Short mmCIF file of N, CA and C in Angstrom, two decimals:
data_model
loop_
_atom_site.label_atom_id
_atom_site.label_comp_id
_atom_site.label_asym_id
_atom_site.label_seq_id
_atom_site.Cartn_x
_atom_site.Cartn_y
_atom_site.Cartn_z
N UNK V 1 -18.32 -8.01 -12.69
CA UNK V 1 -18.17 -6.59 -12.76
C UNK V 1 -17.01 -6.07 -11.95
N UNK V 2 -16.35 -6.77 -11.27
CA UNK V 2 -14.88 -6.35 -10.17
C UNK V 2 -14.22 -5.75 -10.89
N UNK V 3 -13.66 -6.33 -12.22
CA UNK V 3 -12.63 -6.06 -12.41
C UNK V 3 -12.77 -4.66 -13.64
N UNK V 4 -13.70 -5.17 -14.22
CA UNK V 4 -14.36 -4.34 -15.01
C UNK V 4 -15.12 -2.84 -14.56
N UNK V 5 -15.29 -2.79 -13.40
CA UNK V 5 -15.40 -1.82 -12.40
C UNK V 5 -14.44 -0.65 -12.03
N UNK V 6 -13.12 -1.28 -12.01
CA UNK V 6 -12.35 -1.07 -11.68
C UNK V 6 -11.38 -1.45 -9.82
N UNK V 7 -11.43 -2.70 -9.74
CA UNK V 7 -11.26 -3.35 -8.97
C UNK V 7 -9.57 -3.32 -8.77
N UNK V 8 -9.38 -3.64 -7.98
CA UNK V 8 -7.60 -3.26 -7.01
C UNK V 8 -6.65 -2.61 -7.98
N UNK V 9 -7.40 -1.02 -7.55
CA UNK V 9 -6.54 -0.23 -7.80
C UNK V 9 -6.20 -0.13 -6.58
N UNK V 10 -4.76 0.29 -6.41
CA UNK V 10 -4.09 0.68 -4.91
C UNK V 10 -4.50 2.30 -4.84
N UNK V 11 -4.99 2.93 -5.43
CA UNK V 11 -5.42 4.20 -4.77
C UNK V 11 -6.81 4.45 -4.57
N UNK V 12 -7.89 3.48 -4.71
CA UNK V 12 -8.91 3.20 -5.01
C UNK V 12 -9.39 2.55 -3.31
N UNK V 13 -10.72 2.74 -3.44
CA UNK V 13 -11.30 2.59 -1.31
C UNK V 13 -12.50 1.70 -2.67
N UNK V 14 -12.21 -0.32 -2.45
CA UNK V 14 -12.95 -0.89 -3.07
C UNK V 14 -13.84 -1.65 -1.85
N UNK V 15 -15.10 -1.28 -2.18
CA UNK V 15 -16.17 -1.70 -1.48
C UNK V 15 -16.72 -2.87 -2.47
N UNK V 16 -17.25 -3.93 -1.68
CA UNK V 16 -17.80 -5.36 -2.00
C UNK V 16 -19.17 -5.50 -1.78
N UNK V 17 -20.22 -6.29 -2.18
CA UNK V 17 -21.16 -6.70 -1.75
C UNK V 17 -20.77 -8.54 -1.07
N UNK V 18 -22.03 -9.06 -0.33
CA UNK V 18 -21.25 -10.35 -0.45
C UNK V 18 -21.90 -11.33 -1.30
N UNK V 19 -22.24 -11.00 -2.06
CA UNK V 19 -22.73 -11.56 -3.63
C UNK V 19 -21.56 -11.63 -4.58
N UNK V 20 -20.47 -10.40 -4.30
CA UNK V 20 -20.00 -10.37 -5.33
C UNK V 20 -19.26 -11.35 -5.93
N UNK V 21 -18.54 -11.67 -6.99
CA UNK V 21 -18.00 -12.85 -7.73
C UNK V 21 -16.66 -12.46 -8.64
N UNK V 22 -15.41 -12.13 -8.20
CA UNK V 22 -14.27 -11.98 -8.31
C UNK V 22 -13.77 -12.59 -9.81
N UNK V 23 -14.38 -12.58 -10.80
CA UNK V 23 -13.86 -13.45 -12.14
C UNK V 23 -14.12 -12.46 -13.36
N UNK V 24 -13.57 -12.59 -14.18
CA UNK V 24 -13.81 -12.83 -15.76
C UNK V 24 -15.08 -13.37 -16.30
N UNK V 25 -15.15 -14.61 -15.73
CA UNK V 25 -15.79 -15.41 -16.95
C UNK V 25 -16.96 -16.28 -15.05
N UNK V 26 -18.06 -16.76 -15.32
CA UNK V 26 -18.40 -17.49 -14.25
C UNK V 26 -17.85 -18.30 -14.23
N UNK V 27 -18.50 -19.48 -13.07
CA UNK V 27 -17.45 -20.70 -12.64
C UNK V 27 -17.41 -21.36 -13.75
N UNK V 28 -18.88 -22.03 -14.10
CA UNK V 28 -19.03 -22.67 -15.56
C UNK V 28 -18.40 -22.08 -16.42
N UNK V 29 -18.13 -21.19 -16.97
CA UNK V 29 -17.39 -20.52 -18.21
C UNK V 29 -15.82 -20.74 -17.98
N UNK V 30 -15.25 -20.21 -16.73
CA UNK V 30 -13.87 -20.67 -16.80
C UNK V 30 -13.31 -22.25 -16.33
N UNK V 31 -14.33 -23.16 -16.34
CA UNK V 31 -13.96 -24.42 -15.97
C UNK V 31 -14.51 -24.84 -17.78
N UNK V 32 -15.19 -24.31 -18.50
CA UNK V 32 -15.22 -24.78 -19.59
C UNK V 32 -13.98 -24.15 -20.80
N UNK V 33 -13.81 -23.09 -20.23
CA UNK V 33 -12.00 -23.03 -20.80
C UNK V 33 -10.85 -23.67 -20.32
N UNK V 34 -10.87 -23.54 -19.05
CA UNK V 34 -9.47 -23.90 -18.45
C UNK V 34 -9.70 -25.86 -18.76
N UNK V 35 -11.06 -26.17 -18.88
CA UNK V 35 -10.81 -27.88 -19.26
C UNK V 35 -11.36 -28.17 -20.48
N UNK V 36 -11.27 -27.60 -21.27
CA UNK V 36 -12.30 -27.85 -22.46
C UNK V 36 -11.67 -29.02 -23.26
N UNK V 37 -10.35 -29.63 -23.23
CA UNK V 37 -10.35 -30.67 -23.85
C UNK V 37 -10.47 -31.79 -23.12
N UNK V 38 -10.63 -32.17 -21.83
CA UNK V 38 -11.43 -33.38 -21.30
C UNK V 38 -13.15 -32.72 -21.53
N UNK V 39 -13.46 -32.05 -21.32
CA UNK V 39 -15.32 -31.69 -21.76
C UNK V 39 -15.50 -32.15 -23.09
N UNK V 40 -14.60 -32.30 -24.22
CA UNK V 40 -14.80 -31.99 -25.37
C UNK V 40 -15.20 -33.65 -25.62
N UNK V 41 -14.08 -34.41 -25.09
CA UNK V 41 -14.47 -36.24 -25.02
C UNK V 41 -15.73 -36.31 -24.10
N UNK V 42 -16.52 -35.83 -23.92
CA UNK V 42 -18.12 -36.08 -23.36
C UNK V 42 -19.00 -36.01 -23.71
N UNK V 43 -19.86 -36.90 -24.72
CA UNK V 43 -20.89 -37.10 -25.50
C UNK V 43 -22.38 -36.63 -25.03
N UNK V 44 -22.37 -37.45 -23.98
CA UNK V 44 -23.12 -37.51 -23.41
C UNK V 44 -23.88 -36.13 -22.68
N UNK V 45 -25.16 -35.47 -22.70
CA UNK V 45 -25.22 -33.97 -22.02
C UNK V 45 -25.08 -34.38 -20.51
N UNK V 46 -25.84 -35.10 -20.31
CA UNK V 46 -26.06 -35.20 -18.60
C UNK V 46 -24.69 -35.37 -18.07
N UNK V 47 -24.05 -36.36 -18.81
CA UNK V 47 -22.36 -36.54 -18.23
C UNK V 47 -21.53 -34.89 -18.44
N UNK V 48 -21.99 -34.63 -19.07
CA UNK V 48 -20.94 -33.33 -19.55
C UNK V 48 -21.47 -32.28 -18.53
N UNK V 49 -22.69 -32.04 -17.99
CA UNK V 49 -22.99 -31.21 -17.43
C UNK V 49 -22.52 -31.64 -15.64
N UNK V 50 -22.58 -32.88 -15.54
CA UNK V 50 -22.46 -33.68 -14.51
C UNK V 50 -20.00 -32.72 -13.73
N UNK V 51 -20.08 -33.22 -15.26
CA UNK V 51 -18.29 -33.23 -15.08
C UNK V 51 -18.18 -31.60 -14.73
N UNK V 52 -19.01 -30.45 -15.60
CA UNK V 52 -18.53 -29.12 -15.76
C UNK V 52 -18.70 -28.76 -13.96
N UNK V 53 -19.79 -29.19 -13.72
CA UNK V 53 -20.31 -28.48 -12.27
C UNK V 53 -19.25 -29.10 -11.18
N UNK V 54 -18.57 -30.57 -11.07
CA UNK V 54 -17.63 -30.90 -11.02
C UNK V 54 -16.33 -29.87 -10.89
N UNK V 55 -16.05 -29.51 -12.19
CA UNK V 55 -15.06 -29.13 -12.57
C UNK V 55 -15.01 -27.27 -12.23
N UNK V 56 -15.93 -26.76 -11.91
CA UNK V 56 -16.72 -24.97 -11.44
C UNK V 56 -16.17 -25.35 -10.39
N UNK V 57 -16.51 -26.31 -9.26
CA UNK V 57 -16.80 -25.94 -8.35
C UNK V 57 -15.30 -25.21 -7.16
N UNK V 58 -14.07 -25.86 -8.05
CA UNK V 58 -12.86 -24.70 -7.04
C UNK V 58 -13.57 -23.27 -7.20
N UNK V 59 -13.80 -22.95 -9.05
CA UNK V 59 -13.78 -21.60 -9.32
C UNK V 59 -14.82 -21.13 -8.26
N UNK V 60 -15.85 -21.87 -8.12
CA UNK V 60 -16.66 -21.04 -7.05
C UNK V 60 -16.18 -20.75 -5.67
N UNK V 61 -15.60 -21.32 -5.35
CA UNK V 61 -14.62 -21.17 -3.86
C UNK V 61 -14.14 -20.29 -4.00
N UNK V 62 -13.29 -19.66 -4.80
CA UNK V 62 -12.20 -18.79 -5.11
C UNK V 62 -12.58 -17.73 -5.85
N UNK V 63 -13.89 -17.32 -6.00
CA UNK V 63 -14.37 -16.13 -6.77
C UNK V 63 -15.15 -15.26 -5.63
N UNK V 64 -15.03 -15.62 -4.04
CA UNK V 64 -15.98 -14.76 -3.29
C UNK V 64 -15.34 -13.50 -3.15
N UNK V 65 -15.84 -12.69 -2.20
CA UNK V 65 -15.09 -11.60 -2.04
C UNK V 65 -14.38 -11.87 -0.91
N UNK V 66 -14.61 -13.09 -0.13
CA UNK V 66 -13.79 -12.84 1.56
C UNK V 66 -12.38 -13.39 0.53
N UNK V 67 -12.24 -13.79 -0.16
CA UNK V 67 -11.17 -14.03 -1.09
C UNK V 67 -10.45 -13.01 -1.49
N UNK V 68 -10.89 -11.83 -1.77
CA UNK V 68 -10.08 -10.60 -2.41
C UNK V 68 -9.76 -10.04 -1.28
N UNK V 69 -10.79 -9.92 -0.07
CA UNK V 69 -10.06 -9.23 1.18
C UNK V 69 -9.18 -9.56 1.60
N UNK V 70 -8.76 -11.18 1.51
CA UNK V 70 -7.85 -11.49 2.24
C UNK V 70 -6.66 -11.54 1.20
N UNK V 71 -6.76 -11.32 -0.02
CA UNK V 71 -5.77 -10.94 -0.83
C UNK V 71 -5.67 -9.16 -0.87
N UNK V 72 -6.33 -8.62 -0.23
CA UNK V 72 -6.41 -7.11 0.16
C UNK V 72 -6.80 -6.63 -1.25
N UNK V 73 -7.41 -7.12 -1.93
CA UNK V 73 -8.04 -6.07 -3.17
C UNK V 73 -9.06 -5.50 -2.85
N UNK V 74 -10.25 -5.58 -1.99
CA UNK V 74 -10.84 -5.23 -1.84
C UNK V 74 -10.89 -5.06 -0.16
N UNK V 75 -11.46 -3.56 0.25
CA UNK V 75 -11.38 -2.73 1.36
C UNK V 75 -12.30 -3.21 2.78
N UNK V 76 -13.82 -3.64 1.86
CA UNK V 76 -14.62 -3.58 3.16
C UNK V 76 -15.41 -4.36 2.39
N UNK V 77 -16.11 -5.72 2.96
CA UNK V 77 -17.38 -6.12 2.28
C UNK V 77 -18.41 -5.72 3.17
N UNK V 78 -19.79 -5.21 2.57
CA UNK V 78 -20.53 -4.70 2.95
C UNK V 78 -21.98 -4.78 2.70
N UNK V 79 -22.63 -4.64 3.85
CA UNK V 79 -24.53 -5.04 3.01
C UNK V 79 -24.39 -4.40 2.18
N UNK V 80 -25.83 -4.54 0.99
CA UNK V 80 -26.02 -3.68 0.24
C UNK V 80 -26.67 -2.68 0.72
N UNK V 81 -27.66 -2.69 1.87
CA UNK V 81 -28.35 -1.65 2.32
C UNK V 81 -27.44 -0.63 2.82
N UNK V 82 -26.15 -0.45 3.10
CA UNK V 82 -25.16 0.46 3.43
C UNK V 82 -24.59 1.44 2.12
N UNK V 83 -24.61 0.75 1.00
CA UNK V 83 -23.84 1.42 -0.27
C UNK V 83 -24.30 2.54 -0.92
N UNK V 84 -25.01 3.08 -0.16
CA UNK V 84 -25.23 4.83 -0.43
C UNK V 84 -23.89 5.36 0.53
N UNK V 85 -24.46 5.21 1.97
CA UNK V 85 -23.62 6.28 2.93
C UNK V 85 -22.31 5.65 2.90
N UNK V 86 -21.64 4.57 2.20
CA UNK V 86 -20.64 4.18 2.35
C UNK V 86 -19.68 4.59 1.26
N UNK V 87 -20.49 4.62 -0.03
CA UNK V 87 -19.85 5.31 -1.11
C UNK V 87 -19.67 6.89 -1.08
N UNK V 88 -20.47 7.32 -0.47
CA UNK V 88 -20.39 8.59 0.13
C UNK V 88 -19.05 8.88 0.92
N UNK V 89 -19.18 8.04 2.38
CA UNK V 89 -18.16 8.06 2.66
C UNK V 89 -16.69 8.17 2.24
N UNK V 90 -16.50 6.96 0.72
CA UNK V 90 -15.39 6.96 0.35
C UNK V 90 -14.72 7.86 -0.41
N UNK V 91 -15.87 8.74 -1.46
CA UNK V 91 -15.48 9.66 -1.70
C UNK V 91 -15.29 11.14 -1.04
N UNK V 92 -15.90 11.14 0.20
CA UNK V 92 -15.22 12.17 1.10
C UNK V 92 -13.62 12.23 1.71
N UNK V 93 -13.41 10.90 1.63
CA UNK V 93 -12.03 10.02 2.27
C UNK V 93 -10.76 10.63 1.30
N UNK V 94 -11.37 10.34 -0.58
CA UNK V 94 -10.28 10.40 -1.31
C UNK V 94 -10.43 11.64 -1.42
N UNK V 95 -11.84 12.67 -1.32
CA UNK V 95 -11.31 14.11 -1.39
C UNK V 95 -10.91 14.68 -0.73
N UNK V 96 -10.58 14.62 0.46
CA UNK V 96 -9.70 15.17 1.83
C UNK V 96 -7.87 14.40 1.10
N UNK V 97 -8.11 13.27 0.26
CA UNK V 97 -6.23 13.22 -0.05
C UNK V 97 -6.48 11.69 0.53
N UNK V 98 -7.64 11.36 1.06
CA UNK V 98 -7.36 10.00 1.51
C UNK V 98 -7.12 8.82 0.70
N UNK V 99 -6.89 7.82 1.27
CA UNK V 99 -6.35 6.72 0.42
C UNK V 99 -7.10 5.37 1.18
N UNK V 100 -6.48 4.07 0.70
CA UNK V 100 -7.10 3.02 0.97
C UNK V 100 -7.00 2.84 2.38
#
């Protein structure tokens, strides 16, 4: 939902959970595109499932959110028990003219 959300906009105050998951597609889904023609030579289910989880597991590294912070797309990761008074917050921020 990041991006689809509307995720790094530069005028935008983007708040995170730390659940959240920075992708398109999940790990499994974009390791079954980005390799689908070595998956495709794997007959076998257990082997094929064996290779995909294998093959997820960068995407899972690289889909957290301490990942977007430190690529600065995203502002603040935050409990979820905060995301009332924090969304609150942000839109008091951008209606005073504030920014990220």
């Amino acid at each position: 939902g990041y991006f689809i959300m509307g995720g790094s906009d530069p005028e935008a105050i983007t708040l995170s959970w730390p659940t959240t998951q920075i992708a398109y597609l999940g790990p499994e889904g974009g390791a079954a595109v980005v390799h689908r023609k070595k998956l495709a030579g794997i007959e076998d289910r257990d082997d094929h499932r064996l290779l995909l989880d294998e093959l997820a597991e960068p995407f899972r590294r690289n889909m957290n959110p301490w990942r977007g912070a430190q690529m600065a797309t995203i502002d603040n990761i935050i409990d979820p028990v905060e995301t009332r008074p924090r969304v609150i917050q942000a839109f008091e921020a951008l209606g005073r003219g504030g920014r990220r």
